[in-house]
């Protein structure tokens, strides 16, 4: 017995010395006390660092405890006198000695010190955030490898893998897993500062953890965030309900770049293959990356079948480019390129669309837009905006956006501004337009004047002696037109105001002189002097008082205000019938305009005035939040003289002493419900000129209903004025039950009995995928309309297929919310 014991200790010593020579760089290894032949209850604490041998670089300690019999154990497989094997219960994880230390626990643990350890029965290996479980673990200290068999489970932070067998290097996090099932998760984006969520909305999907599940024939761990699979599946659905999944011969997941790459793949939805993907990459997080974006397809009566395939170039964090191929069944192929850029000094984008041949029109078609804003420093800044199309019907034929199809003038302009003067600013501006005259309609579009150039100088000098304020508005404009009278206009309008203000009231008298000079080139039947001048003094006094009192409605306290305001304006009459009209028009009649100095826009017409405007406003304010709960206002302008300055020779002028009466009311009542209404009443003829009414109800996220009615009398007897209309607009998004949502808009012109815009659609949120189906009717002209259909399947974490209606819904349905960014309780998902 004695020689055998001596040989055993000699062998252990030799192995220990050899192990120290080859394991100095490995993390500490913690073994159970049973391996050292000592009772678990009498384990001594580790010796102080100063008392350890200098040559021992690997910490040896007995922090991990394995519960066993209190008697000394000679060997892990020793039997008690009764002949029965004593089964050791697994111990609760103990505190590690230091970061990077390895801890092993199991029913039975044995091995060779500094060489290897074998753990059997509920075996667990722990190191920092890595946990390896299995029926049997074999850990090799020299290579820092663990081989696990049985019911193997590996956890690394939020990643989990399970299968029958695995071998990996614990520190380097590389290895091989046989036939695994896996779940990999990464945190979402941080919330922006000051983010406020709507009632019923939880964290937006871009800020939620990104989780993928699947199974594979073999998994290769290639680092902390690198995974490579063979014959694998991947989905963002729950493992027990994979409605969609990607199956691939080879699958790489790179969570450093947040990109997945599949080769020899097939996309399945509800067990049905949607398409074969010889090669594809997809995002693992909501962030920019180069590659093919999800193709979209749809159909409309204008273009037929519509397929769009975009490729995104993530060139740098501050600029990118998107190249898009679009195929339209009726019209042919189109290329589109959009580039965006942003730096601390400048930002902008460029857009170019080109169709070599429109099969309907029989010619090429194109469109472009360039926008650029630049801060040169030293108070200098500038911007460019240039847009153009090949023909007037480009947007009508090829676009489904209402604001594009209704455009009649595309701007081409540039501006250079100097604002370094502190109290004064100067700018130079050039502007022209492309006028879109639809040849298929009888409505004539007048080409506006070009400004080549416009030079402006403005100044605001407050706190002059006596509390006075000096203001200056001045400009020089060279107006150009191919057929109409053109010329230059020089304007200077210096003003002096004396604001008198306290906490309760204010009075602001102001006086100014508006001087204008023209140098004209008259054309056609326009005759008269080529040099004209106009000088007008303008006097005004503006005053108001604010009364406040505490009040309550129900159990809620409010602050109620009463705010009367009086405004007097005097402008003498000057004959302006010989003056050209380069840029003047009618202002919209509203509460802001009745306190303005002129009823005309631009600088060519200044109406005479001797008038008083009165208004009364009352508000209810929540004293805790400062939110305005109710506002009611009424106002009217009173004329002391008739109007003598008309916009054009054939335009009528106002007579009578009273202007239209304006009234407005808005309130927030009940949970998230608002009402907004405005009324313009003509007391001279006893009829309503305009009336708007809107009611909106939005109690929670993805729940919004709205209805509005607008009325305007027909002003067709006044040249240049807008035509009348009667308009009904109903919009909404609402849950239908069972994770289904309805969304729509009904906008009808009641005067012409014509649908202006109609949208009807349904959405379904299944948790890991969303379906959207939308049909749209859009009236593009008096005789033409566009009808389109949108169908989309969006797979969370892997893009989408179909034609996305999101932009259409966001533009057309006020309050629309993307349903997979809300807190919808998915049917069957009890753990959300």
Tab-separated table of C-alpha atoms in Angstrom, residues 41-294:
chain	number	residue	atom	x	y	z
A	41	UNK	CA	-17.221	21.140	5.779
A	42	UNK	CA	-13.590	21.739	6.729
A	43	UNK	CA	-12.361	23.604	3.652
A	44	UNK	CA	-9.774	26.247	4.576
A	45	UNK	CA	-9.864	29.636	2.935
A	46	UNK	CA	-7.267	30.391	0.278
A	47	UNK	CA	-3.898	31.471	1.528
A	48	UNK	CA	-2.993	35.113	1.242
A	49	UNK	CA	-1.319	36.059	-1.993
A	50	UNK	CA	1.967	36.829	-0.278
A	51	UNK	CA	2.164	33.312	1.210
A	52	UNK	CA	1.739	31.502	-2.118
A	53	UNK	CA	4.722	30.235	-4.040
A	54	UNK	CA	5.938	32.753	-6.572
A	55	UNK	CA	5.939	30.194	-9.377
A	56	UNK	CA	2.236	29.386	-9.035
A	57	UNK	CA	0.437	31.628	-11.493
A	58	UNK	CA	-2.884	29.746	-11.440
A	59	UNK	CA	-5.091	30.306	-8.409
A	60	UNK	CA	-6.117	27.138	-6.606
A	61	UNK	CA	-9.026	27.448	-4.249
A	62	UNK	CA	-11.925	25.385	-2.973
A	63	UNK	CA	-14.697	27.945	-3.201
A	64	UNK	CA	-17.060	25.593	-5.031
A	65	UNK	CA	-18.701	23.259	-2.610
A	66	UNK	CA	-20.203	19.875	-3.471
A	67	UNK	CA	-22.571	18.593	-0.831
A	68	UNK	CA	-21.444	15.151	0.345
A	69	UNK	CA	-21.056	12.953	3.441
A	70	UNK	CA	-19.196	14.666	6.302
A	71	UNK	CA	-16.636	11.875	6.466
A	72	UNK	CA	-13.411	12.181	4.534
A	73	UNK	CA	-13.741	10.861	0.998
A	74	UNK	CA	-10.800	8.849	-0.235
A	75	UNK	CA	-12.077	8.553	-3.856
A	76	UNK	CA	-15.121	9.903	-5.663
A	77	UNK	CA	-16.369	6.346	-6.188
A	78	UNK	CA	-15.757	5.051	-2.638
A	79	UNK	CA	-18.645	3.156	-1.058
A	80	UNK	CA	-19.874	3.243	2.542
A	81	UNK	CA	-19.878	0.093	4.689
A	82	UNK	CA	-23.422	-0.679	3.681
A	83	UNK	CA	-22.263	-1.196	0.105
A	84	UNK	CA	-24.587	1.485	-1.290
A	85	UNK	CA	-23.258	4.365	-3.448
A	86	UNK	CA	-23.719	7.765	-1.843
A	87	UNK	CA	-25.116	10.179	-4.515
A	88	UNK	CA	-23.875	13.747	-4.087
A	89	UNK	CA	-26.466	16.491	-4.528
A	90	UNK	CA	-25.485	19.423	-6.744
A	91	UNK	CA	-24.468	22.498	-4.848
A	92	UNK	CA	-25.845	25.966	-5.332
A	93	UNK	CA	-23.472	28.150	-7.336
A	94	UNK	CA	-20.877	29.654	-5.069
A	95	UNK	CA	-19.230	33.022	-5.342
A	96	UNK	CA	-16.244	32.939	-7.686
A	97	UNK	CA	-12.844	33.879	-6.335
A	98	UNK	CA	-12.196	36.438	-9.075
A	99	UNK	CA	-13.418	37.458	-12.536
A	100	UNK	CA	-12.406	34.802	-15.014
A	101	UNK	CA	-12.333	31.968	-12.467
A	102	UNK	CA	-13.769	28.584	-13.511
A	103	UNK	CA	-16.214	26.764	-11.247
A	104	UNK	CA	-17.411	23.192	-11.729
A	105	UNK	CA	-20.091	21.378	-9.775
A	106	UNK	CA	-21.888	18.060	-10.251
A	107	UNK	CA	-23.129	14.924	-8.501
A	108	UNK	CA	-19.616	13.487	-8.989
A	109	UNK	CA	-16.408	15.316	-9.858
A	110	UNK	CA	-12.999	13.720	-10.320
A	111	UNK	CA	-9.870	14.273	-12.368
A	112	UNK	CA	-6.236	15.306	-12.308
A	113	UNK	CA	-5.184	18.555	-10.713
A	114	UNK	CA	-4.004	21.213	-13.204
A	115	UNK	CA	-4.794	18.816	-16.070
A	116	UNK	CA	-8.480	17.993	-16.354
A	117	UNK	CA	-11.666	17.398	-14.453
A	118	UNK	CA	-14.642	15.168	-15.141
A	119	UNK	CA	-18.093	16.044	-13.806
A	120	UNK	CA	-21.007	13.646	-14.035
A	121	UNK	CA	-24.665	14.034	-13.126
A	122	UNK	CA	-26.239	17.532	-13.333
A	123	UNK	CA	-22.818	18.898	-14.219
A	124	UNK	CA	-22.349	22.674	-14.438
A	125	UNK	CA	-19.353	24.763	-15.476
A	126	UNK	CA	-19.435	28.485	-14.715
A	127	UNK	CA	-17.114	31.277	-15.808
A	128	UNK	CA	-18.309	34.876	-15.717
A	129	UNK	CA	-21.395	35.035	-17.996
A	130	UNK	CA	-20.769	31.578	-19.540
A	131	UNK	CA	-22.606	28.555	-18.183
A	132	UNK	CA	-22.234	25.009	-19.554
A	133	UNK	CA	-24.590	22.271	-18.354
A	134	UNK	CA	-24.724	18.605	-19.300
A	135	UNK	CA	-25.017	15.029	-18.095
A	136	UNK	CA	-21.226	14.806	-18.349
A	137	UNK	CA	-18.553	17.489	-18.623
A	138	UNK	CA	-14.883	16.909	-19.318
A	139	UNK	CA	-12.815	20.058	-18.799
A	140	UNK	CA	-9.214	20.250	-20.073
A	141	UNK	CA	-7.376	22.950	-18.164
A	142	UNK	CA	-4.331	23.085	-20.416
A	143	UNK	CA	-6.371	24.008	-23.518
A	144	UNK	CA	-9.286	25.628	-21.629
A	145	UNK	CA	-11.701	23.313	-23.436
A	146	UNK	CA	-14.820	21.611	-22.174
A	147	UNK	CA	-16.479	18.641	-23.799
A	148	UNK	CA	-20.139	18.231	-22.858
A	149	UNK	CA	-22.413	15.282	-23.602
A	150	UNK	CA	-25.945	14.336	-22.744
A	151	UNK	CA	-28.508	17.056	-22.275
A	152	UNK	CA	-26.120	19.899	-23.049
A	153	UNK	CA	-27.107	23.502	-22.487
A	154	UNK	CA	-24.781	26.464	-23.036
A	155	UNK	CA	-25.697	29.979	-21.886
A	156	UNK	CA	-23.603	33.015	-22.751
A	157	UNK	CA	-25.243	36.166	-21.491
A	158	UNK	CA	-28.608	36.275	-23.268
A	159	UNK	CA	-27.665	33.489	-25.727
A	160	UNK	CA	-28.759	29.915	-25.124
A	161	UNK	CA	-27.949	26.707	-27.044
A	162	UNK	CA	-28.975	23.131	-26.292
A	163	UNK	CA	-28.221	19.768	-27.864
A	164	UNK	CA	-26.688	16.328	-27.351
A	165	UNK	CA	-22.985	17.218	-27.602
A	166	UNK	CA	-20.675	20.234	-27.662
A	167	UNK	CA	-16.983	21.023	-27.394
A	168	UNK	CA	-15.777	24.584	-26.917
A	169	UNK	CA	-12.947	26.723	-25.614
A	170	UNK	CA	-14.494	28.610	-22.739
A	171	UNK	CA	-12.343	31.750	-22.765
A	172	UNK	CA	-12.176	32.241	-26.531
A	173	UNK	CA	-15.841	31.239	-26.945
A	174	UNK	CA	-15.151	29.088	-29.975
A	175	UNK	CA	-16.160	25.509	-30.580
A	176	UNK	CA	-18.642	23.124	-32.167
A	177	UNK	CA	-22.182	22.214	-31.132
A	178	UNK	CA	-23.867	19.134	-32.573
A	179	UNK	CA	-27.572	19.306	-33.569
A	180	UNK	CA	-28.329	22.383	-31.464
A	181	UNK	CA	-31.437	24.396	-30.860
A	182	UNK	CA	-30.550	28.020	-30.158
A	183	UNK	CA	-31.848	31.410	-29.047
A	184	UNK	CA	-29.695	34.503	-29.587
A	185	UNK	CA	-30.686	37.932	-28.287
A	186	UNK	CA	-29.149	41.388	-28.397
A	187	UNK	CA	-30.403	44.630	-26.790
A	188	UNK	CA	-32.195	47.232	-28.897
A	189	UNK	CA	-31.323	50.868	-29.384
A	190	UNK	CA	-31.343	53.151	-26.333
A	191	UNK	CA	-34.349	55.434	-26.020
A	192	UNK	CA	-33.751	59.011	-27.212
A	193	UNK	CA	-33.704	61.707	-24.526
A	194	UNK	CA	-37.152	62.922	-23.565
A	195	UNK	CA	-39.039	60.117	-25.311
A	196	UNK	CA	-42.709	60.012	-24.359
A	197	UNK	CA	-44.860	57.018	-25.231
A	198	UNK	CA	-48.564	57.254	-26.026
A	199	UNK	CA	-51.076	55.521	-23.759
A	200	UNK	CA	-51.013	51.826	-24.526
A	201	UNK	CA	-47.657	51.959	-26.292
A	202	UNK	CA	-44.678	50.079	-25.005
A	203	UNK	CA	-41.071	50.489	-26.108
A	204	UNK	CA	-40.818	50.820	-29.926
A	205	UNK	CA	-39.557	47.716	-31.673
A	206	UNK	CA	-36.241	49.337	-32.593
A	207	UNK	CA	-35.554	49.697	-28.847
A	208	UNK	CA	-36.561	46.126	-27.962
A	209	UNK	CA	-34.120	43.206	-27.773
A	210	UNK	CA	-33.546	41.509	-31.117
A	211	UNK	CA	-34.041	37.757	-30.669
A	212	UNK	CA	-33.587	34.930	-33.159
A	213	UNK	CA	-34.412	31.230	-32.709
A	214	UNK	CA	-33.730	28.114	-34.717
A	215	UNK	CA	-32.108	24.711	-35.025
A	216	UNK	CA	-29.195	23.369	-37.032
A	217	UNK	CA	-27.285	20.259	-37.930
A	218	UNK	CA	-24.106	21.835	-36.596
A	219	UNK	CA	-23.198	25.145	-34.962
A	220	UNK	CA	-19.698	26.629	-35.048
A	221	UNK	CA	-19.020	29.215	-32.373
A	222	UNK	CA	-16.414	31.597	-33.775
A	223	UNK	CA	-16.196	34.264	-31.098
A	224	UNK	CA	-18.362	36.208	-28.723
A	225	UNK	CA	-20.733	37.513	-31.436
A	226	UNK	CA	-20.019	35.176	-34.365
A	227	UNK	CA	-22.124	32.123	-35.240
A	228	UNK	CA	-21.942	29.789	-38.241
A	229	UNK	CA	-24.544	27.089	-38.904
A	230	UNK	CA	-24.993	24.267	-41.403
A	231	UNK	CA	-28.455	23.089	-42.485
A	232	UNK	CA	-30.059	25.614	-40.174
A	233	UNK	CA	-33.264	27.569	-39.608
A	234	UNK	CA	-33.693	31.096	-38.248
A	235	UNK	CA	-36.773	33.060	-37.167
A	236	UNK	CA	-37.738	35.876	-34.841
A	237	UNK	CA	-40.944	34.051	-33.866
A	238	UNK	CA	-41.360	32.144	-30.638
A	239	UNK	CA	-39.860	28.629	-30.780
A	240	UNK	CA	-43.251	26.983	-30.226
A	241	UNK	CA	-44.909	28.994	-33.020
A	242	UNK	CA	-42.520	29.611	-35.937
A	243	UNK	CA	-45.032	31.065	-38.397
A	244	UNK	CA	-42.164	32.062	-40.659
A	245	UNK	CA	-38.580	30.906	-40.831
A	246	UNK	CA	-35.565	30.963	-43.094
A	247	UNK	CA	-34.022	27.584	-43.917
A	248	UNK	CA	-30.480	27.646	-45.309
A	249	UNK	CA	-27.692	25.273	-46.217
A	250	UNK	CA	-25.212	27.684	-44.608
A	251	UNK	CA	-26.122	30.496	-42.231
A	252	UNK	CA	-23.786	33.093	-40.704
A	253	UNK	CA	-24.908	35.454	-37.936
A	254	UNK	CA	-22.558	38.357	-37.244
A	255	UNK	CA	-23.786	40.323	-34.222
A	256	UNK	CA	-20.837	42.711	-34.386
A	257	UNK	CA	-22.061	44.006	-37.749
A	258	UNK	CA	-25.695	42.930	-37.002
A	259	UNK	CA	-25.923	41.136	-40.344
A	260	UNK	CA	-27.097	37.644	-41.181
A	261	UNK	CA	-26.045	35.853	-44.374
A	262	UNK	CA	-27.763	32.804	-45.835
A	263	UNK	CA	-26.637	30.587	-48.721
A	264	UNK	CA	-28.897	28.068	-50.347
A	265	UNK	CA	-31.904	29.388	-48.424
A	266	UNK	CA	-35.682	29.198	-48.665
A	267	UNK	CA	-38.171	31.477	-46.908
A	268	UNK	CA	-41.177	29.656	-45.433
A	269	UNK	CA	-44.420	31.207	-44.238
A	270	UNK	CA	-47.050	29.024	-42.599
A	271	UNK	CA	-45.201	26.015	-43.988
A	272	UNK	CA	-45.421	27.300	-47.565
A	273	UNK	CA	-42.157	28.204	-49.359
A	274	UNK	CA	-42.245	31.818	-50.564
A	275	UNK	CA	-39.116	31.672	-52.664
A	276	UNK	CA	-35.634	30.249	-53.077
A	277	UNK	CA	-32.701	32.483	-52.100
A	278	UNK	CA	-29.353	31.325	-53.525
A	279	UNK	CA	-27.756	34.057	-51.424
A	280	UNK	CA	-29.279	36.647	-49.153
A	281	UNK	CA	-28.303	38.829	-46.242
A	282	UNK	CA	-30.675	40.366	-43.728
A	283	UNK	CA	-30.464	42.734	-40.757
A	284	UNK	CA	-30.204	41.413	-37.221
A	285	UNK	CA	-30.987	44.830	-35.747
A	286	UNK	CA	-32.721	48.054	-36.751
A	287	UNK	CA	-29.711	49.848	-38.170
A	288	UNK	CA	-28.190	50.851	-41.491
A	289	UNK	CA	-26.306	48.309	-43.549
A	290	UNK	CA	-25.383	47.849	-47.197
A	291	UNK	CA	-27.257	45.305	-49.238
A	292	UNK	CA	-30.451	44.545	-51.103
A	293	UNK	CA	-33.453	45.933	-49.248
A	294	UNK	CA	-36.754	44.128	-49.229
